[in-house]
Amino acid sequence: MTGELVDGWGRTHRDLRISLTDRCSLRCTYCMPADGVPWLSTSEMLTTDELLRLVRIATGLGIREVRLTGGEPLLRPDIVDTVARIADIDTADGPLDVSLTTNGLRLAGLAAPLRDAGLARVNISLDTLRRTRFIELTRRDKLAEVLAGIEAACAAGYAPIKLNTLLMRGVNEDEVVDLVDFAIDRGLQLRFIEHMPLDAGHTWNRSQMVTAEEILTTLSARFDLVPQGHDGAAPAETFAISGTDATVGVIASVTRPFCGACDRVRLTSDGQLRNCLFAHEESDLRSLMRSGADDARLAQAMIACIARKRPGHGIDDPAFVQPRRPMSAIGG
Ligand code: SF4
């Protein structure tokens, strides 16, 4: 089955984000309640063979990048084998580009084997450098493991290594400069993320969000920033930091949306295709597959899903409604 994943606004989709599991080893306050959320059962989740089949079909429709997310993807027991099998998929333009976003807790032991398996890039979440604040934010005393994971990723030779920092007003915005210094000292690329309405508790409030404008004002007081714009469809707006080889990025989904160039489509761990992070409808590829559909039928479903994509997330629309599925079960 040939064809492409083009929506009604002319956007061609090349980037498939896959949530490998909805489970996580942290309980970040901006993401889920302390007790977690009802997890998907194993039977609901795609098997690795089912996952690989869908990725192969998607590459036939033009997907060239795969980003593995969660929950926490490194919790998946066969993660190294899964990465190896996905990285082994050849496309008309060469091997798939495989990357991963992690909270870093298991990275110290997995960075090297994942690299050998074909993982090209890794993004690591880091919202604070302070142990007490890390415990408050994640409800786990695991900052040391994350820092060890970052060191292991550096040692394994990933480049670039990106750090993702979600800022919350009155919580961690006083660490903006320290986090950038931390990244500069290690040759890492730090990106600040505006808090989006995707939490499991549906408690998001715009006033909690630290805006791109505020972040850049704080940074400009300390660093000389040189704008570099967006790299193609990449969500981050980046700035070179004069006098260093470093860049810093801002992912301003709420105040500076980048939907116009969006090339991302998402597959959940239970086999639902989402044409947008904020989509309200999903395409049930799992049931289709388990009911015996052939590859052409599955490809058709993917194409139809993308064709229905809205122009943007609509967060500023007074009628905006937060999606039912939380970020922890969609993936970044
Ligand atoms: S909000 Fe939706 S349309 Fe906008 S960039 Fe994200 S995934 Fe794409």
Coordinates of C-alpha atoms and ligand atoms in Angstrom, one line a residue:
M1 CA 0.0 0.0 0.0
T2 CA 1.5 3.3 -1.0
G3 CA 0.3 6.7 -0.3
E4 CA 1.2 9.4 2.2
L5 CA -0.2 10.7 5.5
V6 CA -1.3 14.1 4.3
D7 CA -4.0 16.1 6.1
G8 CA -6.6 18.5 4.8
W9 CA -4.2 21.4 5.4
G10 CA -1.4 20.0 3.3
R11 CA 0.8 18.8 6.1
T12 CA 2.7 15.6 5.3
H13 CA 3.3 13.4 8.4
R14 CA 6.8 11.9 8.8
D15 CA 7.2 11.6 12.5
L16 CA 5.5 8.8 14.4
R17 CA 5.4 9.1 18.2
I18 CA 4.8 5.8 19.9
S19 CA 3.7 5.4 23.6
L20 CA 5.2 2.0 24.5
T21 CA 3.4 1.9 27.9
D22 CA 1.2 4.1 30.0
R23 CA 3.0 3.1 33.2
C24 CA 5.6 5.4 34.8
S25 CA 8.1 5.2 37.6
L26 CA 7.5 8.8 38.7
R27 CA 4.3 10.6 39.8
C28 CA 4.9 14.1 38.6
T29 CA 2.4 16.5 40.1
Y30 CA 1.6 18.2 36.8
C31 CA 0.9 14.8 35.2
M32 CA -0.8 12.4 37.5
P33 CA -2.2 11.9 41.0
A34 CA 0.1 10.4 43.7
D35 CA -1.6 7.0 43.3
G36 CA -1.1 6.9 39.6
V37 CA -4.0 6.2 37.2
P38 CA -5.8 3.0 36.2
W39 CA -3.2 1.3 34.0
L40 CA -4.0 -0.5 30.8
S41 CA -4.1 -4.2 31.1
T42 CA -1.5 -6.3 29.2
S43 CA -4.1 -7.7 26.9
E44 CA -5.2 -4.2 25.9
M45 CA -1.6 -3.3 25.0
L46 CA -0.1 -4.0 21.6
T47 CA 2.3 -6.9 21.5
T48 CA 5.7 -6.1 20.1
D49 CA 4.9 -8.0 16.9
E50 CA 1.7 -5.9 16.4
L51 CA 3.6 -2.7 17.1
L52 CA 6.3 -3.6 14.5
R53 CA 3.6 -4.4 11.9
L54 CA 2.0 -1.0 12.4
V55 CA 5.4 0.8 12.2
R56 CA 6.2 -1.1 8.9
I57 CA 2.9 -0.1 7.4
A58 CA 3.4 3.5 8.5
T59 CA 6.9 3.7 6.9
G60 CA 5.2 2.6 3.7
L61 CA 3.1 5.8 4.0
G62 CA 6.1 8.1 4.5
I63 CA 7.0 7.9 8.2
R64 CA 10.8 8.4 8.5
E65 CA 11.2 9.2 12.2
V66 CA 10.0 7.2 15.3
R67 CA 10.1 8.6 18.8
L68 CA 9.5 6.2 21.6
T69 CA 7.7 7.6 24.6
G70 CA 5.4 6.5 27.4
G71 CA 4.5 6.8 30.4
E72 CA 8.1 5.7 30.8
P73 CA 9.3 3.7 27.8
L74 CA 12.3 2.1 29.6
L75 CA 9.8 0.2 31.8
R76 CA 9.0 -2.0 28.8
P77 CA 10.8 -5.3 29.5
D78 CA 11.8 -5.9 25.9
I79 CA 12.8 -2.3 25.2
V80 CA 16.3 -3.1 23.8
D81 CA 14.9 -5.7 21.4
T82 CA 12.0 -3.4 20.4
V83 CA 14.5 -0.6 19.6
A84 CA 16.7 -3.0 17.6
R85 CA 13.7 -4.3 15.6
I86 CA 12.4 -0.8 14.8
A87 CA 15.8 0.5 14.0
D88 CA 16.2 -2.4 11.6
I89 CA 13.3 -1.3 9.4
D90 CA 14.5 0.1 6.1
T91 CA 12.6 2.8 4.3
A92 CA 12.8 4.2 0.8
D93 CA 15.1 6.9 2.3
G94 CA 17.3 4.6 4.4
P95 CA 16.9 3.3 8.0
L96 CA 14.3 4.8 10.3
D97 CA 15.5 7.5 12.6
V98 CA 14.7 6.2 16.1
S99 CA 14.8 8.4 19.2
L100 CA 13.4 8.1 22.8
T101 CA 12.1 10.3 25.6
T102 CA 12.7 9.1 29.1
N103 CA 12.6 10.2 32.7
G104 CA 16.1 8.8 33.0
L105 CA 15.6 6.5 36.0
R106 CA 16.7 3.4 34.1
L107 CA 19.0 5.1 31.6
A108 CA 22.3 4.4 33.5
G109 CA 22.0 0.7 32.8
L110 CA 20.3 0.9 29.4
A111 CA 22.0 3.9 27.6
A112 CA 24.8 1.7 26.0
P113 CA 22.7 -1.3 25.0
L114 CA 20.1 0.9 23.5
R115 CA 22.8 2.8 21.6
D116 CA 24.1 -0.6 20.3
A117 CA 20.6 -1.5 19.3
G118 CA 20.3 1.5 17.0
L119 CA 18.9 4.3 19.2
A120 CA 20.0 7.6 17.6
R121 CA 19.0 10.2 20.1
V122 CA 17.6 10.6 23.6
N123 CA 15.6 13.3 25.4
I124 CA 15.7 13.2 29.2
S125 CA 13.2 15.0 31.5
L126 CA 14.8 17.2 34.2
D127 CA 12.7 19.7 35.9
T128 CA 15.0 20.5 38.8
L129 CA 18.5 20.1 40.1
R130 CA 17.4 20.2 43.8
R131 CA 16.8 16.9 45.6
T132 CA 14.1 18.1 47.9
R133 CA 12.3 19.8 45.0
F134 CA 12.6 16.7 42.9
I135 CA 10.9 14.7 45.6
E136 CA 8.1 17.3 45.9
L137 CA 7.6 17.4 42.1
T138 CA 7.8 13.7 41.3
R139 CA 6.9 12.1 44.7
R140 CA 10.1 10.0 44.3
D141 CA 13.6 10.4 45.7
K142 CA 15.3 9.6 42.4
L143 CA 17.3 12.7 41.3
A144 CA 20.6 10.8 41.6
E145 CA 19.3 8.1 39.2
V146 CA 18.4 10.7 36.6
L147 CA 21.8 12.5 36.9
A148 CA 23.5 9.1 36.5
G149 CA 21.3 8.4 33.5
I150 CA 22.4 11.7 31.9
E151 CA 26.1 10.9 32.5
A152 CA 25.6 7.4 31.0
A153 CA 23.9 8.9 27.9
C154 CA 26.9 11.2 27.5
A155 CA 29.3 8.3 27.9
A156 CA 27.4 6.2 25.4
G157 CA 27.9 8.9 22.7
Y158 CA 24.4 10.1 22.0
A159 CA 24.4 13.5 20.2
P160 CA 22.6 15.7 20.7
I161 CA 21.2 14.9 24.1
K162 CA 18.3 17.1 24.9
L163 CA 17.0 17.9 28.4
N164 CA 13.2 18.7 28.7
T165 CA 12.2 21.0 31.5
L166 CA 8.6 21.8 32.3
L167 CA 8.3 25.0 34.2
M168 CA 5.5 25.7 36.7
R169 CA 4.9 29.1 38.3
G170 CA 6.0 29.2 41.9
V171 CA 7.6 25.8 41.7
N172 CA 10.8 25.7 39.6
E173 CA 11.0 28.8 37.4
D174 CA 13.8 30.1 39.7
E175 CA 16.1 27.4 38.3
V176 CA 16.0 28.5 34.7
V177 CA 19.5 29.9 34.7
D178 CA 21.0 27.0 36.8
L179 CA 19.5 24.4 34.5
V180 CA 21.0 26.2 31.4
D181 CA 24.4 26.4 33.1
F182 CA 24.1 22.6 33.9
A183 CA 23.4 21.9 30.2
I184 CA 26.1 24.2 28.9
D185 CA 28.7 22.5 31.2
R186 CA 27.8 19.1 29.8
G187 CA 27.3 20.0 26.1
L188 CA 23.5 19.3 26.3
Q189 CA 20.6 21.1 24.7
L190 CA 18.0 22.3 27.2
R191 CA 14.4 23.0 26.1
F192 CA 11.9 24.6 28.3
I193 CA 8.3 23.4 27.8
E194 CA 5.1 25.4 28.5
H195 CA 2.8 23.4 30.7
M196 CA -0.1 22.0 28.6
P197 CA -3.6 21.0 29.5
L198 CA -3.0 17.3 29.4
D199 CA -2.8 16.2 33.0
A200 CA -4.7 13.2 34.3
G201 CA -6.6 15.2 36.9
H202 CA -7.8 17.9 34.4
T203 CA -6.6 20.6 36.9
W204 CA -4.5 22.6 34.4
N205 CA -4.8 26.3 34.8
R206 CA -3.2 28.9 32.5
S207 CA -2.0 30.9 35.5
Q208 CA 0.3 28.0 36.5
M209 CA 2.0 28.2 33.1
V210 CA 5.3 30.0 32.7
T211 CA 5.1 31.5 29.2
A212 CA 7.8 31.5 26.5
E213 CA 7.9 35.3 26.9
E214 CA 8.7 35.1 30.6
I215 CA 11.3 32.3 30.0
L216 CA 13.1 34.3 27.4
T217 CA 13.0 37.5 29.5
T218 CA 14.7 35.6 32.3
L219 CA 17.3 34.0 30.0
S220 CA 18.1 37.3 28.2
A221 CA 18.9 38.9 31.5
R222 CA 21.8 36.4 31.9
F223 CA 22.7 35.2 28.4
D224 CA 23.0 36.8 25.0
L225 CA 20.6 34.8 22.9
V226 CA 20.7 34.6 19.1
P227 CA 17.3 33.4 17.6
Q228 CA 17.5 30.3 15.3
G229 CA 13.8 29.7 14.8
H230 CA 12.3 26.2 14.4
D231 CA 14.3 23.4 12.8
G232 CA 11.8 22.3 10.2
A233 CA 8.7 20.8 11.9
A234 CA 10.5 20.5 15.2
P235 CA 8.4 22.0 18.1
A236 CA 11.3 23.9 19.8
E237 CA 12.1 27.4 19.0
T238 CA 15.9 27.5 19.5
F239 CA 18.4 30.2 20.5
A240 CA 22.2 30.0 20.3
I241 CA 23.9 31.2 23.5
S242 CA 26.7 33.6 22.5
G243 CA 30.1 32.7 23.7
T244 CA 29.2 29.0 24.0
D245 CA 28.5 26.1 21.6
A246 CA 25.2 25.6 23.3
T247 CA 21.6 26.3 22.3
V248 CA 18.5 26.6 24.4
G249 CA 15.0 25.9 23.2
V250 CA 11.5 26.8 24.1
I251 CA 8.5 24.6 23.3
A252 CA 5.6 27.1 23.5
S253 CA 2.7 24.9 22.5
V254 CA 0.2 27.2 24.2
T255 CA 1.4 30.8 23.6
R256 CA 3.3 30.3 20.3
P257 CA 1.6 27.2 18.7
F258 CA 3.6 25.5 15.9
C259 CA 0.7 23.4 14.5
G260 CA 1.0 24.9 11.0
A261 CA 4.1 22.8 10.4
C262 CA 3.1 19.8 12.4
D263 CA 4.2 16.4 10.9
R264 CA 3.5 14.3 14.0
V265 CA 1.1 11.4 14.5
R266 CA 0.8 9.3 17.6
L267 CA 0.2 5.7 18.4
T268 CA -0.8 4.8 21.9
S269 CA 0.3 1.6 23.7
D270 CA -3.2 0.2 23.2
G271 CA -3.1 0.6 19.5
Q272 CA -5.1 3.9 19.0
L273 CA -3.9 6.3 16.4
R274 CA -4.2 10.0 17.3
N275 CA -3.7 12.6 14.7
C276 CA -3.0 15.3 17.3
L277 CA -1.8 15.4 20.9
F278 CA -5.2 17.2 21.7
A279 CA -7.4 14.9 19.5
H280 CA -10.7 13.8 20.9
E281 CA -11.2 11.0 18.4
E282 CA -8.9 8.0 17.9
S283 CA -8.6 5.3 15.3
D284 CA -8.7 1.8 16.8
L285 CA -6.0 0.0 14.8
R286 CA -5.6 -2.7 17.5
S287 CA -9.2 -4.0 17.0
L288 CA -8.9 -3.7 13.3
M289 CA -5.7 -5.8 13.4
R290 CA -7.1 -8.4 15.8
S291 CA -10.2 -8.7 13.7
G292 CA -8.0 -9.9 10.8
A293 CA -7.6 -6.7 8.7
D294 CA -4.8 -6.9 6.1
D295 CA -2.1 -4.3 5.7
A296 CA -3.9 -2.3 3.1
R297 CA -7.0 -1.9 5.3
L298 CA -4.8 -0.8 8.2
A299 CA -3.0 1.7 5.9
Q300 CA -6.3 3.0 4.8
A301 CA -7.3 3.6 8.4
M302 CA -4.1 5.5 9.0
I303 CA -4.7 7.7 6.0
A304 CA -8.3 8.4 6.9
C305 CA -7.3 9.3 10.5
I306 CA -4.8 11.9 9.3
A307 CA -7.3 13.3 6.7
R308 CA -9.5 14.2 9.6
K309 CA -6.8 16.2 11.5
R310 CA -7.8 19.7 12.7
P311 CA -5.6 22.7 11.9
G312 CA -4.4 23.1 15.5
H313 CA -5.0 22.3 19.1
G314 CA -7.5 25.0 19.7
I315 CA -6.4 25.7 23.3
D316 CA -7.2 29.4 22.9
D317 CA -10.7 28.6 21.6
P318 CA -13.3 29.3 24.3
A319 CA -14.9 26.0 23.4
F320 CA -11.6 24.1 24.0
V321 CA -12.1 20.8 25.9
Q322 CA -9.1 18.9 27.3
P323 CA -8.8 15.4 25.8
R324 CA -10.0 12.5 28.0
R325 CA -6.7 10.6 27.6
P326 CA -3.9 12.0 29.7
M327 CA -0.4 12.8 28.5
S328 CA 0.9 9.8 30.4
A329 CA -1.0 7.5 28.0
I330 CA -0.4 9.6 24.8
G331 CA 3.3 10.3 25.1
G332 CA 5.3 13.5 24.2
Ligands
SF4_1 S1 -1.0 20.4 19.1 FE1 -1.5 18.8 17.6 S2 -1.4 19.9 15.6 FE2 -0.4 21.2 17.1 S3 1.7 20.6 16.9 FE3 0.9 19.4 18.6 S4 0.2 17.5 17.6 FE4 0.5 19.0 16.0

